[in-house]
Short mmCIF file of C-alpha atoms and ligand atoms in Angstrom, two decimals:
data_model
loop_
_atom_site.label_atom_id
_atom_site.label_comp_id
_atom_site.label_asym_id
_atom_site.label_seq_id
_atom_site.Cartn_x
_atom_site.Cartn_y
_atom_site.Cartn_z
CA UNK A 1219 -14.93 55.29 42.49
CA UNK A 1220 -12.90 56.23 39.44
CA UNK A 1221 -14.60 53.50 36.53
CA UNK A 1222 -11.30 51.55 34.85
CA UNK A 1223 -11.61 50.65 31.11
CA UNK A 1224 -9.86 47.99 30.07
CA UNK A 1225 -8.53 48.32 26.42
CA UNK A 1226 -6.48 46.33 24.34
CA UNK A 1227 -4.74 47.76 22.21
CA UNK A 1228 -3.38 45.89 18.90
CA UNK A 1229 -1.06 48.07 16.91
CA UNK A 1230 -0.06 45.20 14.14
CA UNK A 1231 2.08 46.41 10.94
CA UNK A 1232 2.65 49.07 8.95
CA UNK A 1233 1.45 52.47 9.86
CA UNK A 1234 -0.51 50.75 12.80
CA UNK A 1235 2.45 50.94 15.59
CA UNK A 1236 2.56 55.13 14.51
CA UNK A 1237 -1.42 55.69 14.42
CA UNK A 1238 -2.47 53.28 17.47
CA UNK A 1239 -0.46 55.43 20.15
CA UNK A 1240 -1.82 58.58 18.89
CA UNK A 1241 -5.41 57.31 19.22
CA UNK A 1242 -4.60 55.79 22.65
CA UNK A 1243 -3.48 59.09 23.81
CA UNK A 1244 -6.24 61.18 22.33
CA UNK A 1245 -8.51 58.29 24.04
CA UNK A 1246 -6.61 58.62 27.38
CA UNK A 1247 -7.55 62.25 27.73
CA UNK A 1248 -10.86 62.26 26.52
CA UNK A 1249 -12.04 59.56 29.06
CA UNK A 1250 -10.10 61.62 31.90
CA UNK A 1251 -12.74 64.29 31.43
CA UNK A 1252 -15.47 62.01 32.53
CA UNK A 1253 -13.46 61.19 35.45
CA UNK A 1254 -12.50 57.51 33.53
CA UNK A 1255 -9.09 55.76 33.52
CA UNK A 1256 -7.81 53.86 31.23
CA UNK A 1257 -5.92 50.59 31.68
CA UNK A 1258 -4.46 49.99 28.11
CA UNK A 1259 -2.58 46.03 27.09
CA UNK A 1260 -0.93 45.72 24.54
CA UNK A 1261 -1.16 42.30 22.05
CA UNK A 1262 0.05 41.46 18.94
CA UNK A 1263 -1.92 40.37 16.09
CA UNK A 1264 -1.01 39.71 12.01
CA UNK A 1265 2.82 40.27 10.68
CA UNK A 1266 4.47 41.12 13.82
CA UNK A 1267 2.58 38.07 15.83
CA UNK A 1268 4.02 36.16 12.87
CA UNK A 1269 7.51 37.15 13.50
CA UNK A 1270 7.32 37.32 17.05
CA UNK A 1271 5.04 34.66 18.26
CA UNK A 1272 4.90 31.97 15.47
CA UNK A 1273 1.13 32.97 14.25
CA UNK A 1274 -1.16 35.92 13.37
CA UNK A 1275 -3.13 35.46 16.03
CA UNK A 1276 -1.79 33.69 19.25
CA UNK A 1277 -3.92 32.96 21.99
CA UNK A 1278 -2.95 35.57 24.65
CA UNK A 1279 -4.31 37.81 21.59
CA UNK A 1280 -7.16 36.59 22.19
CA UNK A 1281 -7.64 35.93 25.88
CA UNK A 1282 -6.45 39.85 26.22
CA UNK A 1283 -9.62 40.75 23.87
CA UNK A 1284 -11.85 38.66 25.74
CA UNK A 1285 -10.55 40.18 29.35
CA UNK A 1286 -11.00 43.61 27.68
CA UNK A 1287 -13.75 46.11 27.26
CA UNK A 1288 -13.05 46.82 23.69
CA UNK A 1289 -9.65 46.27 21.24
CA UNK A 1290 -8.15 48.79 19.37
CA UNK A 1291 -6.34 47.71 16.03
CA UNK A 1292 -3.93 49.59 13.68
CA UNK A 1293 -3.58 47.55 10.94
CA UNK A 1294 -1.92 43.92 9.48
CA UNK A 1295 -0.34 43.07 6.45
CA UNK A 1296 2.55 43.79 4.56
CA UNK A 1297 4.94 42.61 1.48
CA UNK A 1298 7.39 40.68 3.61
CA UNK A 1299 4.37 38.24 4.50
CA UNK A 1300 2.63 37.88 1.10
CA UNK A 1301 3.90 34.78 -0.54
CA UNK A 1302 3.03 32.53 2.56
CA UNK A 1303 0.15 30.14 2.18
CA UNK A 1304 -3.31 31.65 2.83
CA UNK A 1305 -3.69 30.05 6.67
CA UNK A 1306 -0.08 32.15 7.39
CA UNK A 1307 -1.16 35.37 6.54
CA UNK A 1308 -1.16 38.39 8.79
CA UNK A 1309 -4.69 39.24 7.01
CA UNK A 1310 -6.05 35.87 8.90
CA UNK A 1311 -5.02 37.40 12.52
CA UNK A 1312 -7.72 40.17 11.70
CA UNK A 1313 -10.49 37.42 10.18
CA UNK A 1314 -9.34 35.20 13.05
CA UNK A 1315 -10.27 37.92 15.67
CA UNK A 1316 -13.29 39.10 13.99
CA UNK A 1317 -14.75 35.01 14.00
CA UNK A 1318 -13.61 33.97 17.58
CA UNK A 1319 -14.97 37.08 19.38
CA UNK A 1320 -17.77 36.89 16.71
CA UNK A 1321 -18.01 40.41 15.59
CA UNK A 1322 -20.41 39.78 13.44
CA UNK A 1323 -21.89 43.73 12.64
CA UNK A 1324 -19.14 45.90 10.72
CA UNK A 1325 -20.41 49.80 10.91
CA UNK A 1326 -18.30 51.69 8.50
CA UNK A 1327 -19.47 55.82 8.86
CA UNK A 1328 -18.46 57.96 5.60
CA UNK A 1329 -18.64 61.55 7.07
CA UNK A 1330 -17.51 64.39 5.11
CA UNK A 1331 -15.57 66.60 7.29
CA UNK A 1332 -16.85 70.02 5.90
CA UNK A 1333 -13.48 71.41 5.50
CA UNK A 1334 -12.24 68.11 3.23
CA UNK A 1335 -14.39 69.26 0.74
CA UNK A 1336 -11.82 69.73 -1.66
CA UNK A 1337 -9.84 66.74 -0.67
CA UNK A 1338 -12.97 64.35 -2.20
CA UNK A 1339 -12.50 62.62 -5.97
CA UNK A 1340 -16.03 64.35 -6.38
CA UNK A 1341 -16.76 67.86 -6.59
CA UNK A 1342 -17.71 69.32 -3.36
CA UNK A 1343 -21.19 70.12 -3.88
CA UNK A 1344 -21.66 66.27 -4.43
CA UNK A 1345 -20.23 65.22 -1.08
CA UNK A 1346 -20.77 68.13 0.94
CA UNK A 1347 -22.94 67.29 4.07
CA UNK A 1348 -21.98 63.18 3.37
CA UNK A 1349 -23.08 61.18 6.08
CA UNK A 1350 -23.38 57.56 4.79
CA UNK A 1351 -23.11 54.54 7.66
CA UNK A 1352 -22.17 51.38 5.76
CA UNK A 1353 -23.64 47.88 8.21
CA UNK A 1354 -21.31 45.10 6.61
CA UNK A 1355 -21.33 41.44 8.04
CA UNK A 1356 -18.47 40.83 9.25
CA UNK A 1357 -18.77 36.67 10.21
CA UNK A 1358 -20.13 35.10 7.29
CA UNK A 1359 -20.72 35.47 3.57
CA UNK A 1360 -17.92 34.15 1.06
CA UNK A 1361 -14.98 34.96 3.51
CA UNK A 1362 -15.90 32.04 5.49
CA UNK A 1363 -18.06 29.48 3.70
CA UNK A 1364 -17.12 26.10 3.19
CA UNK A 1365 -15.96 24.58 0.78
CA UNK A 1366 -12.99 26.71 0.33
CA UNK A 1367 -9.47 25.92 -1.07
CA UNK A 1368 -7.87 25.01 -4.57
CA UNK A 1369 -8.40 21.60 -5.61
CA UNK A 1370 -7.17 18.98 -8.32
CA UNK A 1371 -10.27 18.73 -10.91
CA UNK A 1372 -10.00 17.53 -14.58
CA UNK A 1373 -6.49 17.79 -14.69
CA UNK A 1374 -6.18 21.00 -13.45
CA UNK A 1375 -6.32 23.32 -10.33
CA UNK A 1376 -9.20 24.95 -9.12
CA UNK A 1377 -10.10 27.43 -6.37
CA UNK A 1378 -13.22 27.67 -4.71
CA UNK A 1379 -15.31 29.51 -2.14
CA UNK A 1380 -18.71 29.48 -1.16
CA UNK A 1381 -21.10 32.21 -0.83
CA UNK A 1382 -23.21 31.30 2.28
CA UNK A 1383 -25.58 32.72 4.60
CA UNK A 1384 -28.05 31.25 7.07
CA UNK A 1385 -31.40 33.27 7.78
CA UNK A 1386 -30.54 33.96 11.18
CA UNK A 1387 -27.38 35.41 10.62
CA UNK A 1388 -28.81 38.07 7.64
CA UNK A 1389 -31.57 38.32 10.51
CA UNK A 1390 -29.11 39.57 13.09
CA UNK A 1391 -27.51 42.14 10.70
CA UNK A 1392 -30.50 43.64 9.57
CA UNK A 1393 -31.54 44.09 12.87
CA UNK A 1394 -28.40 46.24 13.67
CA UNK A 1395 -28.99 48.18 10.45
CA UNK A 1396 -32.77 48.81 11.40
CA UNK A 1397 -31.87 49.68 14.19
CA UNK A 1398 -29.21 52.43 13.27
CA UNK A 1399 -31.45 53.49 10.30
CA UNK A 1400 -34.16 54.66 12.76
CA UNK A 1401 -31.76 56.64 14.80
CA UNK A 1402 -30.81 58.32 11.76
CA UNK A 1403 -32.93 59.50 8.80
CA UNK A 1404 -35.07 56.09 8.75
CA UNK A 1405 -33.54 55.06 5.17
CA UNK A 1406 -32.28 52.01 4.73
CA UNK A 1407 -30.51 50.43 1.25
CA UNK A 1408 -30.36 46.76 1.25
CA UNK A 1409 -27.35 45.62 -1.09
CA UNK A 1410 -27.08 42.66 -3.24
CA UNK A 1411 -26.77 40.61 -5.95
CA UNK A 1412 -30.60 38.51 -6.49
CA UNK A 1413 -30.99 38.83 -10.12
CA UNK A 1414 -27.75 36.24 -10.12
CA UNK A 1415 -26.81 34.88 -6.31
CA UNK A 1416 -29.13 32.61 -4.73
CA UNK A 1417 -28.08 33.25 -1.67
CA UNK A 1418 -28.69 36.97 -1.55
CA UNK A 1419 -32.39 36.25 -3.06
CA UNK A 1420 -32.45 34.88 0.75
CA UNK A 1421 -31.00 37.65 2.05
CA UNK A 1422 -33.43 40.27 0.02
CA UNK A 1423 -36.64 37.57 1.74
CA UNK A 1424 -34.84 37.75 5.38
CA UNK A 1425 -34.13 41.65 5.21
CA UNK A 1426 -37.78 42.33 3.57
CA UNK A 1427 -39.59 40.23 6.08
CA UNK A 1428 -38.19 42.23 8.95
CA UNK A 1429 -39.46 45.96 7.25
CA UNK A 1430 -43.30 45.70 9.28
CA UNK A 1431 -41.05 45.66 12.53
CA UNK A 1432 -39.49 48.55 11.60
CA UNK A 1433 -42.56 51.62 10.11
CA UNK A 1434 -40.00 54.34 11.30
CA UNK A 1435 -37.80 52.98 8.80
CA UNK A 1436 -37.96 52.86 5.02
CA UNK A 1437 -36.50 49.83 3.11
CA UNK A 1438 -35.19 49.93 -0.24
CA UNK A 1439 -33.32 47.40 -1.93
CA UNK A 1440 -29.99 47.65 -5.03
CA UNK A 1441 -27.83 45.47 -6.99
CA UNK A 1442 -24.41 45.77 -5.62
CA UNK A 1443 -23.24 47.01 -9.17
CA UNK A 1444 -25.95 49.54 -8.95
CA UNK A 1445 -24.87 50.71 -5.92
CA UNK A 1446 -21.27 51.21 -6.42
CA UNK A 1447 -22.77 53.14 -9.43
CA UNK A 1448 -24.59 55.26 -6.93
CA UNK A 1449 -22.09 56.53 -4.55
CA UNK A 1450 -20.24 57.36 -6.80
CA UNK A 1451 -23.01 59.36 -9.27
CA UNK A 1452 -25.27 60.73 -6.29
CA UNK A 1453 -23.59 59.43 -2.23
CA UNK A 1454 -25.93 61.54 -0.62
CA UNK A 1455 -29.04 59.39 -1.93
CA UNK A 1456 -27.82 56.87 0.95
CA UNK A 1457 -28.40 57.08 4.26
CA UNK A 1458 -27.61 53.63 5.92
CA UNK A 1459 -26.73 50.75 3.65
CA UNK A 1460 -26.30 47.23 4.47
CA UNK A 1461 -24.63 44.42 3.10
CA UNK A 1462 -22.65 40.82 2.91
CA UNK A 1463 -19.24 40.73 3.50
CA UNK A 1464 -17.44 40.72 0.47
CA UNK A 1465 -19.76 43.28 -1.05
CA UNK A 1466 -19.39 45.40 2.44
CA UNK A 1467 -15.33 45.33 1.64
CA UNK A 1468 -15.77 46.86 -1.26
CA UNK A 1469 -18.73 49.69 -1.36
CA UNK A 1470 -16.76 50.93 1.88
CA UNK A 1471 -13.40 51.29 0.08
CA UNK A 1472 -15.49 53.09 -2.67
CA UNK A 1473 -17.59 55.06 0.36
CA UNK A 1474 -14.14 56.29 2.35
CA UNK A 1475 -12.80 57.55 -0.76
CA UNK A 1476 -15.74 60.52 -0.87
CA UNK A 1477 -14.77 61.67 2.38
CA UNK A 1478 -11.62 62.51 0.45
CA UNK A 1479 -9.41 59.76 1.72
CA UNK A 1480 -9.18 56.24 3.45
CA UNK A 1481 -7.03 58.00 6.01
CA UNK A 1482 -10.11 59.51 7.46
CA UNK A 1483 -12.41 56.55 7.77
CA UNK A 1484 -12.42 54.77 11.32
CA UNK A 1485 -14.68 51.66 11.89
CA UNK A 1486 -16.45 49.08 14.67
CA UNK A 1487 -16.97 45.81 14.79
CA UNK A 1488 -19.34 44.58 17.02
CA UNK A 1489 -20.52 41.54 18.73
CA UNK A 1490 -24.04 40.85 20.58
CA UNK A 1491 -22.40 41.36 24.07
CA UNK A 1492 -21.32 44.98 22.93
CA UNK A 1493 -17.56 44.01 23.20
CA UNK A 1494 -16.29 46.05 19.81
CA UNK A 1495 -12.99 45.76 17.78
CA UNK A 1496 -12.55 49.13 16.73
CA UNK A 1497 -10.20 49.97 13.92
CA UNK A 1498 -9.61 51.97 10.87
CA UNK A 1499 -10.69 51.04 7.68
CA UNK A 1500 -7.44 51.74 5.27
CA UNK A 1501 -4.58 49.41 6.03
CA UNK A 1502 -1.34 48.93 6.65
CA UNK A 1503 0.35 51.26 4.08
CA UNK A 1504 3.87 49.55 3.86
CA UNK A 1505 5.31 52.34 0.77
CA UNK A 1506 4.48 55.02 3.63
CA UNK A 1507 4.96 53.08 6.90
CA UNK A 1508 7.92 54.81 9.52
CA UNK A 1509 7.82 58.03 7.44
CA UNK A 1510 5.52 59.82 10.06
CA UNK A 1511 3.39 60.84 6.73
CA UNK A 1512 0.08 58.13 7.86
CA UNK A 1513 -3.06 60.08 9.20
CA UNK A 1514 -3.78 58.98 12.68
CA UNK A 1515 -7.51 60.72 12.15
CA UNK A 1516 -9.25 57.30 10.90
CA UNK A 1517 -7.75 55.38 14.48
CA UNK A 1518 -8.73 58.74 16.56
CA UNK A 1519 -12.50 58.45 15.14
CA UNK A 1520 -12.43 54.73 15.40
CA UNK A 1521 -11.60 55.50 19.51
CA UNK A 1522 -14.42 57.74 19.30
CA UNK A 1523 -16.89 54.85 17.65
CA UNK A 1524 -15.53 53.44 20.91
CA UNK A 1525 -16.45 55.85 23.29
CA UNK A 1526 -19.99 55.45 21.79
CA UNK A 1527 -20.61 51.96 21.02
CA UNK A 1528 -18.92 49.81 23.87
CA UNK A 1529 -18.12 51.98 26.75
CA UNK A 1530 -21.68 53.76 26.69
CA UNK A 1531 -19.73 57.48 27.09
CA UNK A 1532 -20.98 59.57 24.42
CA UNK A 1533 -19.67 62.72 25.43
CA UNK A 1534 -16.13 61.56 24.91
CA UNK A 1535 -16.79 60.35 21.81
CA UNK A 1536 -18.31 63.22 20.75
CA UNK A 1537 -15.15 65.56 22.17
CA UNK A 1538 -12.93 63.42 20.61
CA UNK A 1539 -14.64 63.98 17.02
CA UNK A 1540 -15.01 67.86 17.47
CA UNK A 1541 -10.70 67.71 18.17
CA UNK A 1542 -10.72 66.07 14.74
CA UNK A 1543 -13.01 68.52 13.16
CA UNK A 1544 -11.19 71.74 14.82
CA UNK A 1545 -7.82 70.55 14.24
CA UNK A 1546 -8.91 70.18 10.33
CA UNK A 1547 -10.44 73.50 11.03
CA UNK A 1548 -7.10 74.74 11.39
CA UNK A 1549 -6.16 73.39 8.26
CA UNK A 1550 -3.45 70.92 9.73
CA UNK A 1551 -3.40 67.97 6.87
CA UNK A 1552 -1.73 65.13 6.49
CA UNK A 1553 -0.61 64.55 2.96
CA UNK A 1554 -3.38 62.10 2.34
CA UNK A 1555 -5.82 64.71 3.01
CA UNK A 1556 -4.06 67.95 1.27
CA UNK A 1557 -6.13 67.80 -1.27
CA UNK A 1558 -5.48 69.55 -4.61
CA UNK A 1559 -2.85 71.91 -2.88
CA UNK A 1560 -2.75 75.75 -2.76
CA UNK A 1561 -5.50 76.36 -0.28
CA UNK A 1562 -4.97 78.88 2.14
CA UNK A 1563 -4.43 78.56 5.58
CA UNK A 1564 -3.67 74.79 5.04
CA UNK A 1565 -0.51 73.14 6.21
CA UNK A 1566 1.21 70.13 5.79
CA UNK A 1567 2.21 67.58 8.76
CA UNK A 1568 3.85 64.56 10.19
CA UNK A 1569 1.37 62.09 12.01
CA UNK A 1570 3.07 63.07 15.59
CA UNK A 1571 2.23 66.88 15.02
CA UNK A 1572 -1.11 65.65 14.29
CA UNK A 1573 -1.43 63.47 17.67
CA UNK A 1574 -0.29 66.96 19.38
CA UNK A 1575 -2.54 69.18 17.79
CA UNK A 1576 -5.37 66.93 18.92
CA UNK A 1577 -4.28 66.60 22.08
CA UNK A 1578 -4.37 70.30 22.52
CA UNK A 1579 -7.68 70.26 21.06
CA UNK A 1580 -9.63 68.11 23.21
CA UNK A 1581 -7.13 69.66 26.66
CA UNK A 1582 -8.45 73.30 25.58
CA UNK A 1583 -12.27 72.16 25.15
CA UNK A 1584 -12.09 70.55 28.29
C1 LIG B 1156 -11.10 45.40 5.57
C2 LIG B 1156 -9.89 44.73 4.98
C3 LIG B 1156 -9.93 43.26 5.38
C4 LIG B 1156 -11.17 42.65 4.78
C5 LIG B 1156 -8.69 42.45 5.02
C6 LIG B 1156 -7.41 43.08 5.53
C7 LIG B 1156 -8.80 41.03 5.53
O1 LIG B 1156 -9.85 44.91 3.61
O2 LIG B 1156 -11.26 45.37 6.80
O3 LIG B 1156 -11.87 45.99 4.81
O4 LIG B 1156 -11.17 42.25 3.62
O5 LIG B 1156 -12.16 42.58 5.49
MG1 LIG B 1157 -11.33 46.29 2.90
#
């Protein structure tokens, strides 16, 4: 009996509504090869749930994730929706998803593409062979504690949040980061901050009482300032890092931008059931949103994370990421990707030439 997978697909604002389609497609034809179908819903989620159904995240949203094998998101957030109060936000659609279906472990790959090379802020020989897997929680940390708001205090306002984190919930992160370490080169970089933040002195204890589990694997531990020091001085040190939220967010902005853009970096977020949200990592990129100029590559590789992580088909995933490594091959670039210009052999495209060009890359390797 053909096997059905049920995806739902969230498209959101922005550049999501062009990339999402592509990635569906390339997704569509790379799970036909293993004999799979795919059942694809749409839902809406952040600015367009907004306009459209009164909130970032509605409910059928939801229920359509939960009925699903694995989402697939574009991206949320725009101008139009900025000056609305923090709760109203498309951004909280996203945070909203990621808490309810409790997608709690955030893997973020940087992979250097070899022929990007040139395309990196560092020189090539620097980020050549880059193959850095960033484990950020994803539930807890500063974006959710509590207290959080802006308050009346002395006369004038204040805003607060809370950095937070219980030992079972650093526990359960580590544990995915072990894991993935000793699948990999068995290196694992805690980050944090406990010469200052109490609460990541816990998380350096949790992470550090875990290491004896885990001989295959060798722990070492940095200062988040440190670190953002380091990938950008010497990436290849790093092999798997993990982190808190907030300081996730940012070393994997800093991380995708090696691999020579944010256009190229696709991402997972998991739960303990193995139900993923798989999206990428830049966002919704209103100045060049309906231009066909966004690179579909980072929601193509983010199917491909899906492939691996929640449908258990390997081989697709890795067909889907050798289409995105021929078609670069080819030297087909989006204009995130072009690099410092005047390459040979390297052309500039639209985001629908790129869908096609992968399509017939993955239908001639089949
Ligand atoms: C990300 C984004 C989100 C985050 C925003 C859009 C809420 O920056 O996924 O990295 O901060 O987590
Ligand atoms: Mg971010």
């Amino acid at each position: 009996m053909t096997r059905v997978i049920k995806v739902t697909a969230l498209p959101g604002d922005g550049i999501g509504p062009e990339v999402v389609p592509i990635a569906i497609a390339v997704l569509r034809t790379a799970l036909a090869q293993d004999g799979a179908a795919l059942e694809v819903r749409e839902a809406l989620v952040g600015g367009c749930a907004i306009d459209q159904a009164g909130g970032p995240l509605p409910e059928e949203t939801l229920a359509a994730c939960r009925a699903a094998d694995a989402a697939l998101l574009g991206a949320v957030g725009g101008p139009q929706w900025e000056d609305r109060p923090m709760d109203q936000r498309p951004e909280k659609g996203l945070l909203g998803l990621r808490s309810n279906l409790e997608l709690f472990a955030n893997l973020r790959p940087a992979l250097l593409f070899p022929p990007l090379a040139q395309a990196s802020s560092l020189k090539p020989e620097l980020v050549s062979g880059l193959d850095i897997l960033i484990v950020r929680e994803l539930t807890g940390g500063i974006y959710f504690g509590e207290p959080r708001g802006i308050f009346f205090e002395d006369n004038e306002r204040v805003g607060v949040n809370t950095y937070k984190y219980a030992e079972h919930e650093i526990e359960r992160i580590a544990r995915v980061a072990f894991d993935l370490a000793a699948k990999r080169q068995g290196r694992l970089c805690s980050v944090d901050k406990a010469n200052v933040l109490e609460a990541t002195d816990l998380w350096r204890e949790v992470v550090s009482g875990l290491a004896d589990e885990y001989p295959q694997v060798a722990l070492s531990h940095m200062y988040v300032d440190n670190a953002g020091m380091q990938l950008v001085r010497a990436p290849k040190q790093f092999d798997v890092m993990v982190t808190g939220n907030m300081f996730g967010d940012i070393l994997s902005d800093v991380a995708a931008m090696l691999t020579g853009s944010l256009g190229m970096l696709p991402s997972a977020s998991l739960a303990a059931d193995g139900f993923g949200l798989y999206e990428p990592v830049h966002g919704s990129a209103p100045d060049i949103a309906g231009q066909d100029a966004a690179n579909p590559l980072a929601t193509v590789l983010s199917a491909a994370m899906m492939c691996r992580y929640s449908l258990g088909l390997p081989a697709a995933a890795a067909r889907i990421e050798g289409a995105v490594d021929g078609v670069l091959r080819r030297g087909l670039r989006t204009a995130d990707i072009l690099g410092g210009g005047g390459q040979d052999g390297v052309e500039q495209i639209g985001t629908k030439a790129m869908g096609e060009a992968l399509l017939a890359e993955i239908e001639s390797g089949a």
